[in-house]
Amino acid sequence: MDVASEHCECFHRAVSYLEIRDLEKHFVKKSGGLLSHHTDTIKAVDGVSLDIRKGEILGLVGESGCGKSTLSRTLMQLVPPTSGSVILNGENLSALGPHEIRKRRLDFQMVFQDPYASLNPRMTVFSTLAEAVRQRHPKMKGSELEKKVTDLMATVGLDAGQMRRYPHEFSGGQRQRIAIARALAPEPKLIIADEPVSALDVSIQSQILNLLKKLQADLGLTMVFISHDLGVVHYVADRIAVMYKGKIVELGTADEVFHSPKDDYTKRLLASIPMLKAV
Ligand SMILES: Nc1ncnc2c1ncn2[C@@H]1O[C@H](COP(=O)(O)OP(=O)(O)O)[C@@H](O)[C@H]1O
Ligand SMILES: [Mg+2]
């Protein structure tokens, strides 16, 4: 190895926040009749290796059922991988026990497709956000906690005067802002957003996408942005990984993948974007 590429390798390692190595998540299902011993294996994640760099938005795109959500759950250690490893800041998460994993998990938070389903309808915005803040600061209370919740609401563009309201009193876009604030509350370093705008009106989608981009820029967050929509992913992501049947089939800068795709599957995904929906 010459000096230049050696340097390159070091630089690459230094900026990689999350390393996914040969990750597999298989589901085994019984098939046939009650007495049958036959099983089918669904290779939802089938040998994925990816580096997520500090401070980037990595877009993960692919059609429904290709394994995006399973990949995100596996890399957050919400489900154990079948094989392979997830290395966070140089530390192999797969080797840690449940207690240690729970501590590390504060550093990576998720935002889901349906904010209404992911928010507790019986908790006010204040209670929801205060509970999430206390995951990081268990002793915080009173005016300090209220100030923190006020700041979080401002960060996601919500009126702090509404913090005593319940989720159903907000619009879909506002509810997704609450869900984003809750993800930010434990001061994570990485956010995984799994189809965060897929349930929203097109007119609201770009507001939420712009908010996520702003948060990444202002807070230096690292983000994995998951969507089935290549147009949406191109709008927010710095790099795009294309997933097909459990594997990453293409990886490049957002513009490379969007404007000059190499893989046939990416070309098909691109051709399927309705022109009016492209943002
Ligand atoms: N808990 C599970 N048990 C069995 N099969 C599952 C489970 N979760 C996901 N799958 C299967 O794994 C594949 C990938 O699913 P998923 O990760 O949800 O894809 P995506 O998020 O890209 O739509 C699908 O075939 C799905 O049916
Ligand atoms: Mg999914």
Short mmCIF file of C-alpha atoms and ligand atoms in Angstrom, two decimals:
data_model
loop_
_atom_site.label_atom_id
_atom_site.label_comp_id
_atom_site.label_asym_id
_atom_site.label_seq_id
_atom_site.Cartn_x
_atom_site.Cartn_y
_atom_site.Cartn_z
CA MET A 1 0.00 0.00 0.00
CA ASP A 2 1.43 3.39 -0.90
CA VAL A 3 1.47 6.33 1.47
CA ALA A 4 -1.45 8.14 -0.15
CA SER A 5 -3.86 5.24 0.08
CA GLU A 6 -2.68 4.49 3.61
CA HIS A 7 -3.64 8.05 4.56
CA CYS A 8 -6.92 7.62 2.82
CA GLU A 9 -7.65 4.46 4.80
CA CYS A 10 -6.91 6.21 8.13
CA PHE A 11 -9.10 9.15 7.25
CA HIS A 12 -11.89 6.83 6.24
CA ARG A 13 -11.74 5.00 9.58
CA ALA A 14 -11.64 8.19 11.58
CA VAL A 15 -14.85 9.59 10.12
CA SER A 16 -16.89 6.39 10.12
CA TYR A 17 -19.43 6.54 12.96
CA LEU A 18 -21.13 3.23 12.38
CA GLU A 19 -19.62 0.26 10.60
CA ILE A 20 -21.90 -2.53 9.50
CA ARG A 21 -20.02 -5.69 8.62
CA ASP A 22 -21.55 -8.69 6.79
CA LEU A 23 -24.79 -8.22 8.67
CA GLU A 24 -27.42 -10.92 8.23
CA LYS A 25 -30.89 -11.20 9.69
CA HIS A 26 -32.79 -14.30 8.68
CA PHE A 27 -36.29 -15.26 9.76
CA VAL A 28 -37.14 -18.95 9.82
CA LYS A 29 -40.75 -19.79 9.20
CA LYS A 30 -42.45 -23.17 9.38
CA SER A 31 -44.14 -24.04 6.15
CA GLY A 32 -46.44 -26.86 5.08
CA GLY A 33 -48.85 -28.60 7.43
CA LEU A 34 -48.90 -28.79 11.20
CA LEU A 35 -46.73 -31.91 11.29
CA SER A 36 -44.35 -30.77 8.58
CA HIS A 37 -40.74 -30.15 9.58
CA HIS A 38 -40.16 -28.06 6.48
CA THR A 39 -38.99 -24.50 7.08
CA ASP A 40 -38.49 -21.47 4.87
CA THR A 41 -35.76 -18.95 5.54
CA ILE A 42 -36.45 -15.31 4.73
CA LYS A 43 -33.15 -13.53 4.25
CA ALA A 44 -34.46 -10.06 5.18
CA VAL A 45 -30.90 -8.74 5.57
CA ASP A 46 -28.49 -10.79 3.54
CA GLY A 47 -24.86 -9.76 4.01
CA VAL A 48 -24.88 -5.97 4.34
CA SER A 49 -21.65 -4.03 4.84
CA LEU A 50 -21.90 -0.25 5.07
CA ASP A 51 -19.99 2.61 6.68
CA ILE A 52 -22.02 5.49 7.99
CA ARG A 53 -19.84 8.57 8.24
CA LYS A 54 -20.01 11.07 11.05
CA GLY A 55 -22.29 13.98 10.16
CA GLU A 56 -23.73 12.57 6.94
CA ILE A 57 -27.27 11.72 5.91
CA LEU A 58 -27.12 8.26 4.42
CA GLY A 59 -30.22 7.49 2.40
CA LEU A 60 -31.36 3.88 2.31
CA VAL A 61 -33.80 3.22 -0.50
CA GLY A 62 -35.56 0.17 -1.88
CA GLU A 63 -39.04 -1.17 -2.50
CA SER A 64 -41.31 -2.33 0.28
CA GLY A 65 -40.21 -5.67 1.73
CA CYS A 66 -36.55 -5.41 0.66
CA GLY A 67 -35.36 -5.38 4.30
CA LYS A 68 -34.87 -1.70 5.17
CA SER A 69 -36.73 -1.76 8.49
CA THR A 70 -35.16 -5.06 9.51
CA LEU A 71 -31.73 -3.62 8.75
CA SER A 72 -32.45 -0.56 10.90
CA ARG A 73 -33.81 -2.63 13.79
CA THR A 74 -30.85 -4.99 13.60
CA LEU A 75 -28.28 -2.23 13.55
CA MET A 76 -29.93 -0.62 16.58
CA GLN A 77 -29.71 -4.02 18.29
CA LEU A 78 -33.48 -4.07 18.80
CA VAL A 79 -33.31 -7.54 17.30
CA PRO A 80 -30.15 -9.68 17.39
CA PRO A 81 -28.45 -10.27 14.05
CA THR A 82 -28.16 -13.80 12.66
CA SER A 83 -24.52 -12.99 11.98
CA GLY A 84 -22.18 -10.10 11.33
CA SER A 85 -21.37 -7.09 13.44
CA VAL A 86 -22.28 -3.48 14.11
CA ILE A 87 -19.41 -1.30 15.26
CA LEU A 88 -20.27 2.05 16.82
CA ASN A 89 -17.37 4.44 17.25
CA GLY A 90 -14.98 1.49 17.21
CA GLU A 91 -16.99 -0.56 19.72
CA ASN A 92 -18.57 -3.84 18.61
CA LEU A 93 -22.20 -3.64 19.78
CA SER A 94 -22.86 -7.29 19.03
CA ALA A 95 -20.41 -8.21 21.80
CA LEU A 96 -22.16 -6.13 24.50
CA GLY A 97 -24.70 -7.35 27.05
CA PRO A 98 -28.28 -6.00 27.29
CA HIS A 99 -27.47 -3.42 29.99
CA GLU A 100 -24.59 -1.93 28.01
CA ILE A 101 -26.67 -1.92 24.82
CA ARG A 102 -29.43 0.01 26.61
CA LYS A 103 -26.92 2.68 27.61
CA ARG A 104 -25.50 2.96 24.07
CA ARG A 105 -28.98 3.09 22.57
CA LEU A 106 -29.45 6.62 23.94
CA ASP A 107 -26.93 7.66 21.31
CA PHE A 108 -29.14 6.45 18.47
CA GLN A 109 -32.79 7.24 18.26
CA MET A 110 -35.50 6.41 15.76
CA VAL A 111 -38.25 8.31 13.98
CA PHE A 112 -41.01 6.18 12.47
CA GLN A 113 -43.48 6.49 9.62
CA ASP A 114 -46.60 7.01 11.68
CA PRO A 115 -46.15 9.58 14.47
CA TYR A 116 -49.68 8.97 15.71
CA ALA A 117 -48.93 5.33 16.38
CA SER A 118 -45.53 6.04 17.91
CA LEU A 119 -46.70 8.77 20.33
CA ASN A 120 -48.63 7.89 23.47
CA PRO A 121 -52.09 9.48 22.97
CA ARG A 122 -52.60 9.83 26.75
CA MET A 123 -49.43 11.84 27.31
CA THR A 124 -49.11 15.57 26.69
CA VAL A 125 -46.26 16.75 24.51
CA PHE A 126 -44.55 17.98 27.66
CA SER A 127 -44.74 14.56 29.37
CA THR A 128 -43.56 12.76 26.25
CA LEU A 129 -40.57 15.04 25.77
CA ALA A 130 -39.75 15.28 29.51
CA GLU A 131 -39.68 11.49 29.76
CA ALA A 132 -37.29 11.32 26.80
CA VAL A 133 -35.04 14.06 28.26
CA ARG A 134 -34.88 12.15 31.56
CA GLN A 135 -33.49 9.09 29.80
CA ARG A 136 -30.29 11.11 29.51
CA HIS A 137 -30.71 13.34 32.57
CA PRO A 138 -32.65 11.24 35.13
CA LYS A 139 -32.59 13.95 37.79
CA MET A 140 -33.65 16.92 35.68
CA LYS A 141 -36.90 18.54 36.84
CA GLY A 142 -38.77 21.81 37.40
CA SER A 143 -37.82 24.90 35.44
CA GLU A 144 -34.70 23.30 34.01
CA LEU A 145 -36.75 20.49 32.49
CA GLU A 146 -39.37 22.94 31.23
CA LYS A 147 -36.67 25.05 29.59
CA LYS A 148 -35.22 21.97 27.91
CA VAL A 149 -38.64 20.96 26.54
CA THR A 150 -39.27 24.55 25.38
CA ASP A 151 -35.94 24.54 23.54
CA LEU A 152 -36.70 21.17 21.93
CA MET A 153 -40.03 22.44 20.66
CA ALA A 154 -38.37 25.52 19.18
CA THR A 155 -35.72 23.33 17.53
CA VAL A 156 -38.39 21.43 15.61
CA GLY A 157 -40.46 24.53 14.82
CA LEU A 158 -43.32 24.06 17.30
CA ASP A 159 -44.93 26.64 19.54
CA ALA A 160 -43.86 25.86 23.11
CA GLY A 161 -47.16 27.36 24.29
CA GLN A 162 -48.75 24.12 23.07
CA MET A 163 -46.69 21.76 25.22
CA ARG A 164 -49.63 20.85 27.47
CA ARG A 165 -51.65 19.55 24.53
CA TYR A 166 -52.13 15.96 23.43
CA PRO A 167 -51.02 14.41 20.11
CA HIS A 168 -54.54 14.37 18.61
CA GLU A 169 -54.66 18.17 18.89
CA PHE A 170 -51.89 18.50 16.32
CA SER A 171 -51.75 18.00 12.54
CA GLY A 172 -49.87 15.08 10.99
CA GLY A 173 -46.85 17.24 10.17
CA GLN A 174 -46.80 18.72 13.68
CA ARG A 175 -47.04 15.25 15.19
CA GLN A 176 -44.00 14.17 13.19
CA ARG A 177 -42.21 17.25 14.58
CA ILE A 178 -43.10 16.06 18.10
CA ALA A 179 -41.73 12.60 17.26
CA ILE A 180 -38.52 14.22 15.97
CA ALA A 181 -38.24 16.32 19.15
CA ARG A 182 -38.66 13.17 21.22
CA ALA A 183 -35.86 11.50 19.22
CA LEU A 184 -33.62 14.53 19.85
CA ALA A 185 -34.42 14.71 23.58
CA PRO A 186 -31.85 12.13 24.78
CA GLU A 187 -29.17 14.03 22.79
CA PRO A 188 -28.43 11.25 20.31
CA LYS A 189 -25.55 11.25 17.86
CA LEU A 190 -27.36 9.17 15.25
CA ILE A 191 -30.96 9.30 14.10
CA ILE A 192 -32.54 6.57 12.05
CA ALA A 193 -35.64 7.86 10.31
CA ASP A 194 -37.66 4.98 8.83
CA GLU A 195 -40.07 6.31 6.16
CA PRO A 196 -40.59 9.52 8.22
CA VAL A 197 -42.59 11.33 5.54
CA SER A 198 -44.41 8.43 3.86
CA ALA A 199 -47.63 8.99 5.83
CA LEU A 200 -47.68 12.76 5.29
CA ASP A 201 -49.32 14.90 2.61
CA VAL A 202 -46.91 15.79 -0.18
CA SER A 203 -47.21 19.48 0.74
CA ILE A 204 -46.01 18.72 4.28
CA GLN A 205 -43.30 16.26 3.27
CA SER A 206 -40.78 18.87 2.14
CA GLN A 207 -41.17 20.82 5.42
CA ILE A 208 -40.20 17.74 7.41
CA LEU A 209 -37.37 16.90 5.00
CA ASN A 210 -36.04 20.45 5.33
CA LEU A 211 -36.24 20.18 9.12
CA LEU A 212 -34.21 16.95 9.10
CA LYS A 213 -31.59 18.54 6.85
CA LYS A 214 -31.41 21.58 9.11
CA LEU A 215 -30.98 19.42 12.22
CA GLN A 216 -28.19 17.47 10.61
CA ALA A 217 -26.42 20.71 9.68
CA ASP A 218 -27.04 22.59 12.95
CA LEU A 219 -26.51 19.77 15.44
CA GLY A 220 -23.90 17.79 13.51
CA LEU A 221 -26.13 14.71 13.67
CA THR A 222 -25.50 11.58 11.69
CA MET A 223 -28.63 10.28 10.04
CA VAL A 224 -29.85 7.20 8.25
CA PHE A 225 -32.86 8.21 6.18
CA ILE A 226 -34.97 5.32 4.96
CA SER A 227 -37.58 5.54 2.20
CA HIS A 228 -39.01 3.56 -0.70
CA ASP A 229 -39.02 6.83 -2.70
CA LEU A 230 -35.76 7.60 -4.49
CA GLY A 231 -36.89 11.18 -5.21
CA VAL A 232 -37.35 11.90 -1.51
CA VAL A 233 -34.06 10.21 -0.60
CA HIS A 234 -32.19 12.21 -3.25
CA TYR A 235 -33.61 15.41 -1.77
CA VAL A 236 -32.17 14.82 1.73
CA ALA A 237 -29.26 12.40 1.49
CA ASP A 238 -25.55 13.01 1.00
CA ARG A 239 -25.00 9.41 -0.08
CA ILE A 240 -27.51 6.79 -1.14
CA ALA A 241 -27.42 3.03 -0.59
CA VAL A 242 -29.86 1.07 -2.73
CA MET A 243 -31.22 -2.11 -1.15
CA TYR A 244 -32.72 -5.01 -3.07
CA LYS A 245 -33.76 -8.35 -1.60
CA GLY A 246 -31.68 -7.92 1.54
CA LYS A 247 -28.51 -6.73 -0.19
CA ILE A 248 -26.98 -3.34 -0.98
CA VAL A 249 -26.79 -3.26 -4.76
CA GLU A 250 -25.49 0.28 -5.25
CA LEU A 251 -23.80 2.92 -3.10
CA GLY A 252 -22.70 6.39 -4.15
CA THR A 253 -23.19 10.10 -3.67
CA ALA A 254 -26.83 11.16 -3.95
CA ASP A 255 -26.22 12.76 -7.34
CA GLU A 256 -24.28 9.79 -8.72
CA VAL A 257 -27.01 7.34 -7.79
CA PHE A 258 -29.84 9.63 -8.89
CA HIS A 259 -28.38 10.96 -12.14
CA SER A 260 -26.13 8.13 -13.31
CA PRO A 261 -27.23 4.88 -11.67
CA LYS A 262 -25.11 1.86 -12.48
CA ASP A 263 -27.26 -0.95 -11.21
CA ASP A 264 -30.28 -2.15 -13.22
CA TYR A 265 -32.45 -2.21 -10.13
CA THR A 266 -31.63 1.45 -9.33
CA LYS A 267 -32.54 2.35 -12.91
CA ARG A 268 -35.91 0.68 -12.45
CA LEU A 269 -36.49 2.50 -9.15
CA LEU A 270 -35.66 5.78 -10.85
CA ALA A 271 -38.03 5.08 -13.72
CA SER A 272 -40.84 4.41 -11.24
CA ILE A 273 -40.76 7.88 -9.63
CA PRO A 274 -43.86 9.79 -10.66
CA MET A 275 -42.65 13.10 -12.11
CA LEU A 276 -45.04 15.18 -10.03
CA LYS A 277 -43.88 13.60 -6.81
CA ALA A 278 -40.19 14.27 -7.39
CA VAL A 279 -39.11 17.06 -5.05
N1 LIG B 1 -40.47 -10.50 12.50
C1 LIG B 1 -40.49 -11.02 11.27
N2 LIG B 1 -40.72 -12.35 11.07
C2 LIG B 1 -40.72 -12.87 9.83
N3 LIG B 1 -40.48 -12.18 8.71
C3 LIG B 1 -40.22 -10.86 8.83
C4 LIG B 1 -40.22 -10.21 10.11
N4 LIG B 1 -39.93 -8.90 9.92
C5 LIG B 1 -39.77 -8.73 8.59
N5 LIG B 1 -39.95 -9.91 7.94
C6 LIG B 1 -39.83 -10.12 6.48
O1 LIG B 1 -38.57 -9.62 6.09
C7 LIG B 1 -38.66 -8.98 4.82
C8 LIG B 1 -38.18 -7.55 4.93
O2 LIG B 1 -39.15 -6.78 5.68
P1 LIG B 1 -38.89 -5.26 6.10
O3 LIG B 1 -37.57 -5.17 6.75
O4 LIG B 1 -40.07 -4.80 6.86
O5 LIG B 1 -38.82 -4.51 4.68
P2 LIG B 1 -39.01 -2.97 4.31
O6 LIG B 1 -38.84 -2.16 5.55
O7 LIG B 1 -37.97 -2.70 3.27
O8 LIG B 1 -40.39 -2.84 3.73
C9 LIG B 1 -40.10 -9.13 4.38
O9 LIG B 1 -40.20 -10.27 3.55
C10 LIG B 1 -40.85 -9.33 5.68
O10 LIG B 1 -42.03 -10.05 5.46
MG MG B 2 -40.11 -0.71 6.40
#
